[in-house]
Coordinates of C-alpha atoms and ligand atoms in Angstrom, one line a residue:
M1 CA 37.6 -23.3 -45.8
K2 CA 35.8 -24.3 -48.9
S3 CA 33.0 -26.0 -46.9
M4 CA 32.8 -23.1 -44.5
I5 CA 32.2 -20.7 -47.4
K6 CA 29.7 -23.0 -48.9
E7 CA 27.9 -23.1 -45.5
L8 CA 28.0 -19.3 -45.3
L9 CA 26.6 -19.0 -48.8
K10 CA 23.8 -21.3 -47.8
L11 CA 23.0 -19.3 -44.7
R12 CA 23.0 -16.1 -46.7
E13 CA 20.5 -17.7 -49.1
E14 CA 18.3 -18.6 -46.3
K15 CA 18.6 -15.2 -44.7
D16 CA 17.7 -13.5 -48.0
A17 CA 14.7 -15.7 -48.6
A18 CA 13.3 -14.3 -45.3
G19 CA 9.7 -15.5 -44.8
G20 CA 10.0 -17.6 -48.0
L21 CA 10.5 -17.2 -51.7
D22 CA 6.8 -17.9 -52.3
K23 CA 5.8 -15.0 -50.0
Q24 CA 8.4 -12.7 -51.7
K25 CA 7.0 -13.7 -55.2
K26 CA 3.5 -13.0 -54.0
R27 CA 4.5 -9.5 -53.0
N28 CA 6.1 -8.8 -56.3
D29 CA 3.0 -10.2 -58.0
E30 CA 1.0 -7.7 -56.0
G31 CA 3.2 -4.9 -57.3
R32 CA 5.2 -4.5 -54.1
M33 CA 8.9 -4.8 -53.7
T34 CA 10.5 -6.9 -51.0
A35 CA 12.2 -5.3 -48.1
R36 CA 15.6 -5.9 -49.6
Q37 CA 14.6 -4.7 -53.1
R38 CA 13.5 -1.4 -51.6
I39 CA 16.9 -1.0 -50.0
E40 CA 18.6 -1.8 -53.2
Y41 CA 16.5 0.6 -55.1
L42 CA 17.2 3.5 -52.7
F43 CA 20.9 3.1 -52.4
D44 CA 23.7 3.8 -54.9
P45 CA 24.4 0.4 -56.5
G46 CA 26.6 -2.0 -54.4
T47 CA 26.9 0.3 -51.4
F48 CA 24.5 -1.4 -48.9
V49 CA 26.1 -3.2 -46.0
E50 CA 23.8 -5.3 -43.8
L51 CA 24.1 -5.5 -40.1
Q52 CA 22.8 -8.1 -37.7
G53 CA 21.3 -10.1 -40.5
F54 CA 21.5 -13.4 -38.6
I55 CA 19.6 -12.2 -35.5
V56 CA 16.7 -14.4 -34.5
H57 CA 14.1 -14.0 -31.8
R58 CA 14.3 -15.9 -28.6
S59 CA 10.6 -16.2 -27.8
S60 CA 8.7 -19.4 -27.4
T61 CA 5.2 -18.2 -26.6
F62 CA 2.3 -19.2 -28.7
G63 CA 4.4 -21.5 -30.9
L64 CA 6.9 -18.8 -31.9
E65 CA 9.8 -21.2 -31.3
K66 CA 8.7 -22.9 -34.6
K67 CA 8.7 -19.6 -36.4
K68 CA 12.3 -18.3 -36.5
F69 CA 13.7 -16.4 -39.4
F70 CA 17.1 -14.9 -39.9
G71 CA 16.9 -11.1 -39.5
D72 CA 13.6 -11.4 -37.5
G73 CA 11.5 -9.4 -39.9
V74 CA 13.6 -6.3 -40.5
I75 CA 16.7 -5.6 -42.6
T76 CA 19.1 -3.0 -41.2
G77 CA 22.4 -1.5 -42.3
F78 CA 23.9 1.5 -44.1
G79 CA 24.7 2.5 -47.6
K80 CA 25.1 5.6 -49.8
V81 CA 22.6 7.9 -51.5
H82 CA 24.2 10.5 -53.8
D83 CA 27.5 9.2 -52.3
K84 CA 26.5 10.2 -48.8
T85 CA 26.1 7.7 -45.9
V86 CA 22.5 6.9 -44.9
Y87 CA 21.4 4.3 -42.3
I88 CA 18.3 2.3 -42.9
F89 CA 15.8 -0.2 -41.5
S90 CA 13.3 -1.9 -43.8
Q91 CA 10.6 -4.1 -42.3
D92 CA 9.9 -7.4 -44.0
F93 CA 6.2 -8.2 -44.1
T94 CA 7.0 -11.8 -45.2
V95 CA 8.3 -12.6 -41.7
L96 CA 5.5 -12.7 -39.2
G97 CA 3.8 -9.7 -40.9
G98 CA 6.8 -7.5 -40.2
S99 CA 5.7 -7.5 -36.6
L100 CA 8.0 -5.9 -34.1
G101 CA 9.3 -8.1 -31.3
E102 CA 12.3 -7.8 -28.9
M103 CA 15.1 -8.6 -31.4
H104 CA 13.5 -6.8 -34.3
A105 CA 13.4 -3.7 -32.2
K106 CA 17.0 -4.3 -31.1
K107 CA 18.1 -4.2 -34.7
I108 CA 16.3 -0.9 -35.3
V109 CA 17.8 0.6 -32.1
N110 CA 21.2 -0.4 -33.3
V111 CA 21.0 1.6 -36.5
Q112 CA 19.4 4.5 -34.7
D113 CA 22.4 4.6 -32.4
L114 CA 24.9 4.3 -35.2
A115 CA 23.2 7.0 -37.3
L116 CA 23.3 9.4 -34.4
K117 CA 27.0 8.6 -33.6
A118 CA 27.9 8.8 -37.3
G119 CA 25.9 12.0 -37.9
A120 CA 24.0 10.5 -40.8
P121 CA 20.3 10.4 -41.8
L122 CA 18.1 7.5 -40.9
V123 CA 15.5 6.2 -43.2
G124 CA 12.9 3.8 -41.8
I125 CA 10.8 1.8 -44.2
N126 CA 7.6 0.7 -42.4
D127 CA 5.6 -2.3 -43.4
S128 CA 4.4 -4.1 -40.3
G129 CA 1.4 -5.4 -38.4
G130 CA 2.7 -3.6 -35.3
A131 CA 3.7 -5.0 -32.0
R132 CA 4.3 -8.7 -32.2
I133 CA 1.4 -9.9 -30.2
Q134 CA 3.0 -13.2 -29.1
E135 CA 6.0 -11.3 -27.5
G136 CA 3.8 -9.1 -25.3
I137 CA 5.6 -6.6 -23.1
S138 CA 8.9 -7.1 -25.0
S139 CA 7.4 -5.7 -28.1
L140 CA 6.1 -2.7 -26.3
A141 CA 9.5 -2.1 -24.7
G142 CA 11.0 -2.3 -28.1
Y143 CA 8.8 0.5 -29.4
G144 CA 9.6 2.6 -26.4
D145 CA 13.3 2.2 -27.1
I146 CA 12.7 3.3 -30.6
F147 CA 10.5 6.3 -29.8
Y148 CA 13.0 7.5 -27.2
R149 CA 15.8 7.5 -29.8
N150 CA 13.6 9.2 -32.4
T151 CA 13.1 12.0 -29.9
I152 CA 16.7 12.3 -28.8
A153 CA 17.9 12.3 -32.4
S154 CA 15.4 14.9 -33.5
G155 CA 17.2 18.0 -34.7
V156 CA 20.5 16.2 -34.7
I157 CA 20.2 13.9 -37.8
P158 CA 17.4 14.0 -40.4
Q159 CA 14.9 11.1 -39.8
I160 CA 12.7 10.0 -42.6
S161 CA 9.8 7.5 -42.4
V162 CA 8.6 5.7 -45.5
I163 CA 5.2 4.0 -45.2
M164 CA 5.0 1.1 -47.6
G165 CA 2.3 -1.2 -46.1
P166 CA 0.5 -1.2 -42.8
C167 CA 1.7 0.9 -39.9
A168 CA -0.7 0.3 -37.1
G169 CA -1.2 1.0 -33.4
G170 CA 1.5 2.6 -31.4
A171 CA 3.9 1.9 -34.3
V172 CA 2.7 5.2 -35.8
Y173 CA 4.5 7.2 -33.2
S174 CA 7.9 6.7 -34.7
P175 CA 6.8 8.2 -38.0
G176 CA 4.9 10.8 -36.0
I177 CA 8.1 12.0 -34.4
T178 CA 10.4 11.9 -37.5
D179 CA 10.9 14.9 -39.7
F180 CA 9.3 13.7 -42.9
V181 CA 6.7 11.0 -43.7
F182 CA 6.4 9.5 -47.2
Q183 CA 3.5 7.3 -48.0
V184 CA 2.7 5.1 -51.0
A185 CA -0.7 5.8 -52.5
K186 CA -3.3 3.0 -52.1
T187 CA -1.1 0.3 -50.5
A188 CA 0.1 2.1 -47.3
H189 CA -2.0 2.9 -44.3
L190 CA -1.3 4.4 -40.9
F191 CA -3.7 4.4 -38.0
V192 CA -3.7 4.1 -34.2
T193 CA -6.9 2.0 -34.1
G194 CA -8.0 0.0 -37.1
P195 CA -11.5 -0.4 -38.7
E196 CA -12.4 -3.5 -36.5
V197 CA -11.8 -1.6 -33.2
I198 CA -13.6 1.4 -34.4
K199 CA -16.6 -0.7 -35.4
A200 CA -16.6 -2.4 -32.0
V201 CA -16.1 0.8 -29.9
N202 CA -17.8 3.5 -32.0
K203 CA -20.2 1.3 -34.0
E204 CA -18.9 3.1 -37.0
E205 CA -18.0 1.5 -40.4
V206 CA -14.8 2.9 -41.8
T207 CA -12.4 1.7 -44.5
F208 CA -8.6 1.5 -44.2
D209 CA -8.4 4.4 -46.7
D210 CA -10.8 6.6 -44.6
L211 CA -8.7 5.9 -41.5
G212 CA -5.2 6.0 -42.8
G213 CA -4.9 6.3 -46.5
S214 CA -2.6 8.7 -48.3
D215 CA -5.4 11.1 -49.4
M216 CA -6.5 11.5 -45.8
H217 CA -3.1 11.8 -44.2
S218 CA -1.7 14.1 -46.9
S219 CA -4.6 16.5 -47.0
I220 CA -6.5 16.3 -43.7
S221 CA -4.4 15.1 -40.8
G222 CA -1.1 16.4 -42.3
V223 CA 0.8 13.4 -41.0
T224 CA 2.1 12.6 -44.4
H225 CA 4.3 15.1 -46.2
F226 CA 4.8 13.2 -49.5
V227 CA 2.7 10.8 -51.4
G228 CA 4.3 8.6 -54.1
S229 CA 2.2 7.0 -56.9
D230 CA 4.0 3.7 -56.3
E231 CA 7.0 2.4 -54.3
R232 CA 9.7 3.4 -56.8
N233 CA 8.2 6.9 -57.2
T234 CA 8.1 7.2 -53.4
L235 CA 11.8 6.2 -53.0
D236 CA 12.8 8.5 -55.8
M237 CA 11.3 11.4 -53.8
V238 CA 13.2 10.2 -50.7
K239 CA 16.4 10.5 -52.8
E240 CA 15.4 13.9 -54.0
L241 CA 14.8 15.1 -50.4
L242 CA 18.2 13.8 -49.3
S243 CA 19.8 15.8 -52.1
Y244 CA 18.7 19.1 -50.4
I245 CA 19.5 18.4 -46.8
P246 CA 22.7 18.0 -44.8
S247 CA 23.6 14.7 -43.0
S248 CA 23.4 16.3 -39.6
N249 CA 23.0 19.5 -37.7
V250 CA 26.7 20.2 -37.7
E251 CA 27.0 20.2 -41.5
S252 CA 25.9 22.7 -44.2
P253 CA 23.4 21.5 -46.8
P254 CA 25.0 20.2 -50.0
F255 CA 25.9 22.8 -52.6
E256 CA 25.0 22.1 -56.2
E257 CA 26.5 24.2 -58.9
T258 CA 23.9 25.6 -61.3
N259 CA 24.0 26.8 -64.9
D260 CA 21.1 29.2 -64.1
P261 CA 22.8 32.6 -64.0
Y262 CA 22.9 34.1 -60.5
D263 CA 22.1 37.5 -62.0
R264 CA 19.1 36.4 -64.1
M265 CA 16.5 39.1 -64.2
E266 CA 13.1 37.7 -64.8
D267 CA 10.8 40.1 -66.7
K268 CA 7.7 37.9 -66.1
L269 CA 7.9 38.8 -62.4
N270 CA 6.8 42.4 -63.2
E271 CA 3.5 41.0 -64.5
I272 CA 2.7 38.4 -61.9
V273 CA 0.9 40.5 -59.3
P274 CA -2.5 41.6 -60.6
T275 CA -3.3 45.3 -60.4
N276 CA -6.5 44.5 -58.6
P277 CA -5.4 43.7 -55.0
N278 CA -8.2 41.2 -54.5
K279 CA -7.3 39.1 -57.5
P280 CA -5.5 35.9 -56.7
Y281 CA -2.3 34.6 -58.4
E282 CA -0.3 31.4 -58.0
M283 CA 2.6 31.8 -55.7
K284 CA 4.2 28.6 -56.9
E285 CA 4.6 30.2 -60.3
L286 CA 6.5 33.1 -58.7
I287 CA 8.7 30.7 -56.8
T288 CA 9.7 28.7 -59.9
L289 CA 10.6 32.0 -61.6
I290 CA 13.2 33.0 -59.0
V291 CA 14.9 29.7 -58.0
D292 CA 17.6 27.7 -59.8
N293 CA 16.2 26.3 -63.1
G294 CA 12.6 26.6 -61.7
K295 CA 13.1 23.5 -59.5
F296 CA 11.0 23.5 -56.3
F297 CA 10.6 20.4 -54.2
E298 CA 7.3 21.0 -52.4
V299 CA 6.7 19.6 -48.9
H300 CA 3.2 19.0 -47.6
K301 CA 1.8 19.7 -51.1
N302 CA -1.8 18.7 -50.4
Y303 CA -2.1 20.1 -46.8
A304 CA -3.0 23.7 -45.9
Q305 CA -2.4 24.9 -49.5
N306 CA -2.8 28.5 -48.4
L307 CA 0.8 28.3 -47.3
V308 CA 3.4 26.8 -49.6
V309 CA 6.6 25.3 -48.1
G310 CA 9.5 23.4 -49.7
F311 CA 13.1 23.2 -50.7
S312 CA 14.8 24.8 -53.6
R313 CA 18.3 26.1 -54.5
M314 CA 19.4 29.7 -55.2
G315 CA 22.8 30.1 -56.7
G316 CA 23.4 26.4 -55.8
R317 CA 22.6 26.8 -52.1
T318 CA 19.7 24.9 -50.5
V319 CA 17.0 27.2 -49.3
G320 CA 13.7 26.5 -47.4
I321 CA 10.9 28.5 -49.0
V322 CA 7.8 29.6 -47.0
A323 CA 5.2 31.5 -49.0
N324 CA 1.6 32.6 -48.6
N325 CA -0.5 31.5 -51.6
P326 CA -3.1 34.1 -52.6
A327 CA -4.7 31.4 -54.9
V328 CA -6.0 29.5 -51.8
L329 CA -8.1 31.1 -49.1
A330 CA -6.7 34.4 -50.4
G331 CA -3.4 33.4 -48.7
T332 CA -4.7 33.9 -45.2
L333 CA -3.0 32.1 -42.3
D334 CA -5.1 29.5 -40.5
V335 CA -4.5 26.8 -37.9
H336 CA -3.2 24.2 -40.4
A337 CA -1.0 26.6 -42.3
S338 CA 0.5 27.8 -39.0
I339 CA 1.3 24.2 -37.9
K340 CA 2.7 23.4 -41.4
G341 CA 4.9 26.5 -41.5
A342 CA 6.2 26.2 -38.0
R343 CA 7.3 22.5 -38.4
F344 CA 9.1 23.3 -41.7
I345 CA 10.8 26.4 -40.3
R346 CA 12.1 24.4 -37.3
F347 CA 13.5 21.7 -39.6
C348 CA 15.3 24.2 -41.7
D349 CA 16.6 26.0 -38.6
A350 CA 17.8 22.7 -37.0
F351 CA 19.6 21.8 -40.2
N352 CA 21.2 25.1 -41.2
I353 CA 19.0 25.7 -44.2
P354 CA 18.4 29.5 -44.9
L355 CA 14.8 30.6 -45.0
I356 CA 13.2 32.7 -47.8
S357 CA 9.7 34.0 -47.0
L358 CA 7.5 35.3 -49.8
V359 CA 4.7 37.4 -48.3
D360 CA 1.3 38.1 -49.6
V361 CA -1.0 37.7 -46.6
P362 CA -4.3 39.6 -45.8
G363 CA -4.3 38.4 -42.2
Y364 CA -5.3 35.4 -40.1
L365 CA -8.4 33.6 -41.3
P366 CA -11.4 35.0 -39.3
G367 CA -14.0 32.6 -37.9
R368 CA -15.4 30.8 -34.9
D369 CA -14.1 27.5 -36.0
Q370 CA -10.5 28.9 -36.2
E371 CA -10.8 30.3 -32.7
E372 CA -12.2 27.0 -31.5
L373 CA -9.4 25.1 -33.1
G374 CA -6.9 27.3 -31.3
I375 CA -5.7 29.8 -33.8
I376 CA -4.2 31.7 -30.9
K377 CA -1.8 28.9 -29.9
H378 CA -1.2 27.6 -33.4
G379 CA -0.7 31.0 -34.9
A380 CA 1.8 31.7 -32.0
K381 CA 3.7 28.6 -33.1
L382 CA 4.6 30.1 -36.4
L383 CA 5.6 33.3 -34.7
Y384 CA 7.7 31.3 -32.2
A385 CA 9.4 29.2 -35.0
Y386 CA 10.4 32.3 -37.0
S387 CA 11.6 34.2 -33.9
E388 CA 13.7 31.3 -32.6
A389 CA 15.3 30.5 -36.0
T390 CA 18.9 31.6 -36.2
V391 CA 19.6 30.6 -39.9
P392 CA 19.7 33.4 -42.5
K393 CA 16.2 34.8 -42.9
L394 CA 15.3 36.7 -46.0
T395 CA 11.8 38.2 -46.7
V396 CA 10.2 39.5 -49.9
T397 CA 6.8 41.1 -49.6
T398 CA 5.1 41.0 -53.0
R399 CA 1.7 42.4 -52.1
K400 CA -0.4 42.4 -48.9
S401 CA 1.1 42.2 -45.5
Y402 CA -1.5 43.1 -42.9
G403 CA -1.8 43.0 -39.2
G404 CA -0.6 40.2 -37.0
A405 CA 0.2 38.2 -40.1
H406 CA 2.6 40.9 -41.2
I407 CA 4.6 40.5 -38.0
V408 CA 4.5 36.7 -38.2
M409 CA 5.7 36.3 -41.7
S410 CA 9.4 36.8 -41.1
S411 CA 9.4 40.5 -40.3
K412 CA 12.4 42.5 -39.2
Y413 CA 10.9 42.6 -35.7
L414 CA 11.3 38.8 -35.5
G415 CA 14.9 38.9 -36.6
A416 CA 14.7 38.7 -40.4
D417 CA 18.1 39.7 -41.8
V418 CA 17.2 41.3 -45.1
V419 CA 13.7 42.4 -46.0
F420 CA 12.7 43.5 -49.4
A421 CA 9.4 44.8 -50.7
W422 CA 8.1 45.0 -54.2
P423 CA 6.5 48.4 -55.2
T424 CA 3.1 46.5 -55.1
A425 CA 3.5 45.9 -51.3
E426 CA 0.8 47.1 -48.9
I427 CA 1.8 47.0 -45.3
A428 CA -0.7 48.2 -42.7
V429 CA -2.6 47.2 -39.6
M430 CA -5.6 46.2 -41.8
G431 CA -7.0 46.5 -45.3
P432 CA -8.5 49.9 -46.4
Q433 CA -12.2 49.0 -46.3
G434 CA -12.1 47.6 -42.8
A435 CA -9.8 50.3 -41.5
I436 CA -12.0 53.2 -42.7
N437 CA -15.1 51.6 -41.3
V438 CA -13.4 51.4 -37.9
I439 CA -11.8 54.8 -37.6
F440 CA -14.4 56.9 -39.5
R441 CA -17.7 55.0 -38.8
K442 CA -19.2 58.0 -37.0
D443 CA -18.1 60.6 -39.7
I444 CA -19.4 58.4 -42.5
S445 CA -22.8 57.7 -40.9
E446 CA -23.3 61.5 -40.2
A447 CA -22.1 62.6 -43.7
E448 CA -24.5 64.0 -46.2
Q449 CA -23.0 61.7 -48.9
P450 CA -21.6 58.8 -46.9
E451 CA -20.5 56.7 -49.9
T452 CA -18.6 59.6 -51.4
L453 CA -16.9 60.3 -48.1
R454 CA -16.1 56.6 -47.6
E455 CA -14.5 56.4 -51.1
R456 CA -12.4 59.4 -50.5
L457 CA -11.2 58.1 -47.1
I458 CA -10.4 54.7 -48.6
Q459 CA -8.4 56.4 -51.3
D460 CA -6.5 58.5 -48.7
Y461 CA -5.7 55.4 -46.7
K462 CA -4.5 53.6 -49.8
D463 CA -2.3 56.6 -50.8
K464 CA -0.7 56.4 -47.3
F465 CA -0.5 52.7 -46.7
A466 CA -1.0 50.7 -49.9
N467 CA 2.6 51.0 -50.8
P468 CA 5.9 50.3 -49.2
K469 CA 7.1 53.9 -48.8
L470 CA 6.3 54.4 -45.1
P471 CA 7.9 51.1 -43.9
A472 CA 10.9 51.9 -46.1
A473 CA 11.2 55.3 -44.5
L474 CA 11.0 53.8 -41.0
G475 CA 13.6 51.1 -41.9
Y476 CA 11.2 48.2 -41.4
I477 CA 12.1 47.1 -44.9
D478 CA 15.6 47.4 -46.3
D479 CA 14.7 48.2 -49.9
I480 CA 11.9 48.6 -52.4
I481 CA 13.1 46.4 -55.3
M482 CA 12.0 45.8 -58.8
P483 CA 10.3 42.3 -59.1
T484 CA 12.8 41.5 -61.9
E485 CA 15.7 41.9 -59.5
T486 CA 14.4 39.5 -56.9
R487 CA 16.6 36.5 -57.8
P488 CA 20.0 38.3 -58.0
L489 CA 19.3 40.3 -54.8
L490 CA 18.2 37.2 -52.9
I491 CA 21.3 35.3 -54.0
R492 CA 23.6 38.2 -53.0
A493 CA 21.9 38.4 -49.6
L494 CA 22.3 34.7 -49.1
E495 CA 26.0 35.0 -50.0
S496 CA 26.4 37.9 -47.6
L497 CA 24.9 35.8 -44.8
E498 CA 26.8 32.6 -45.5
H499 CA 28.8 32.8 -42.3
K500 CA 26.0 34.2 -40.1
S501 CA 26.6 33.1 -36.6
M502 CA 24.0 33.6 -34.0
K503 CA 23.0 31.8 -30.8
N504 CA 19.9 32.3 -28.7
P505 CA 20.5 32.4 -24.9
P506 CA 21.3 29.0 -23.4
K507 CA 18.4 27.1 -22.0
K508 CA 17.3 23.6 -21.5
H509 CA 14.6 24.0 -24.2
G510 CA 11.9 26.5 -25.0
N511 CA 8.2 25.9 -24.6
I512 CA 6.7 26.2 -28.0
P513 CA 2.9 26.7 -27.9
L514 CA 1.3 23.3 -28.7
Ligands
HXC1 C1 2.1 -11.0 -34.8 C2 1.2 -10.6 -36.9 C3 0.9 -9.3 -36.5 C4 1.2 -8.9 -35.2 C5 0.3 -9.6 -38.5 N1 0.8 -10.8 -38.1 N2 0.3 -8.7 -37.5 N3 1.9 -11.5 -36.0 N4 1.8 -9.8 -34.4 N5 0.9 -7.7 -34.7 C6 1.0 -12.0 -38.9 C7 -0.2 -12.7 -39.2 O1 -0.6 -13.6 -38.2 C8 0.1 -13.5 -40.5 O2 0.9 -14.6 -40.1 C9 1.1 -12.5 -41.2 O3 1.5 -11.6 -40.2 C10 0.4 -11.7 -42.3 O4 -0.8 -11.1 -41.7 P1 -2.2 -11.2 -42.4 O5 -3.2 -10.8 -41.5 O6 -2.4 -12.5 -43.1 O7 -2.0 -10.1 -43.6 P2 -3.0 -9.1 -44.2 O8 -4.3 -9.8 -44.5 O9 -2.3 -8.4 -45.3 O10 -3.3 -8.0 -43.0 C11 -2.3 -7.2 -42.5 C12 -2.7 -6.5 -41.2 C13 -3.3 -7.5 -40.2 C14 -3.8 -5.5 -41.6 C15 -1.5 -5.7 -40.7 O11 -2.3 -8.6 -40.1 C16 -3.5 -6.9 -38.9 O12 -4.6 -6.3 -38.7 N6 -2.6 -7.2 -38.0 C17 -2.8 -6.7 -36.6 C18 -2.6 -5.2 -36.5 C19 -2.6 -4.8 -35.1 O13 -3.6 -4.6 -34.5 N7 -1.4 -4.7 -34.5 C20 -1.2 -4.5 -33.1 C21 -1.4 -3.1 -32.9 S1 -1.1 -2.6 -31.3 P3 0.9 -16.0 -41.0 O14 1.8 -16.9 -40.1 O15 -0.5 -16.4 -41.1 O16 1.6 -15.6 -42.3 C22 0.4 -2.1 -31.4 C23 0.8 -1.6 -30.0 C24 2.1 -0.9 -30.2 O17 1.1 -2.1 -32.3 C25 2.3 0.0 -29.0 C26 3.5 0.7 -29.1 C27 3.5 1.8 -28.1

């Protein structure tokens, strides 16, 4: 027995050395963690259990038979984060560049299947040169198996991709399907075709950063939801995200008792909306004033900043917040904001997270480029996501709520459960200037003093529409509330809807506009 244990310990040592201690040291010297160190950092101490650690590939093409390593370039298993089970795979760049062959894929598929059966989140740490070229079709088949499971598990368990090195070629489509993508600044890159191919095909010189760096993906393509300053910071954010969300679609999100009084009235809210309706203010400031202890975990921070989305807690309950931000593009909805909002709303709905919408929106962003980019279908996406969502939906209109954007932003017509408006709310088909120019153009042009008439008509319009009295009289909003009361009222509304149960008609699946 003693000799067997000795042998096992030796095998374990070999397994843990993966591509070699020298390669592991090199990675640490470069400021990167090894695949195993990343797992240890993410999980509660001592909770990681490795699976299939002794797998090796069975390929012999292009000399691969001489390059066999226990684990085949990916560490898989499960452990606990905040005491809750999480499944993981972590690609090991020290083994054949973390490239994905048949057995490497088989290990990832194994944890995908287990996570789905167990109803637990799956975290994938990507650090790989992509399909293992020597294995040919087996590598491609492996990716196919992974993408298929990513898709089937979507909306059942949370799936999180963490990009900590290269993620190239078709490999990007696993992160592309998962719910959230985290990327380390500077050292992680995702792209379908690399600089060499682009140079050969397009005769264009581009850098890794241009093509797939965190600045590009977090602010332009929107592929990346979170950017970490380094690997530890990135994994800290993954842990933070996991603290807000449930393990699967049949669980409620975790409840976290708070010392922030449920009935806290916040006087600063009375001052936050400027008297001049065209003056911007920062919606994130408003959010931090109403949520538990001012803590807001923003998703997609750098992308489409005219719409703010993220997780928070109110009275201890996780909520998903969707808010127009008048500080950017006057809070208008554009193509990117619509895509961002729809994706977030659908995550919250799939995972039983109530939605709170804070509305200050002058309309959809006008422009030829927006029409060309497909504002019709992308704007419809947001409408569709709100309509389809069956989780509790609460809305607070703080100021403008005009036109189509009024309907889209979680209105009663789309099934919002409780809708409040501040006294500063303006709800109408369009803003006063535009409206008067349309309906009284002839009268104004024929008037002796056109400007005086225009001013009077605008004032009339404002008196009628630039306040929430009419929508309140018609029951389109439930109450006009004092800004200071926003937190206590939202928490009470959330409590009242705790057992909301609603199902849309059975169907194979809908056909969201893409
Ligand atoms: C096999 C690979 C590999 C791969 C890297 N390696 N990528 N082996 N298949 N795809 C090996 C290298 O040969 C080397 O082995 C080791 O990993 C480290 O690679 P280096 O190039 O020395 O590292 P670095 O300079 O840091 O560059 C990393 C890299 C580069 C940028 C990722 O390796 C690279 O460009 N790789 C190819 C990327 C790519 O085009 N992948 C295929 C995409 S197509 P030794 O033995 O020397 O240490 C694809 C299709 C998927 O993925 C389709 C799914 C639908």
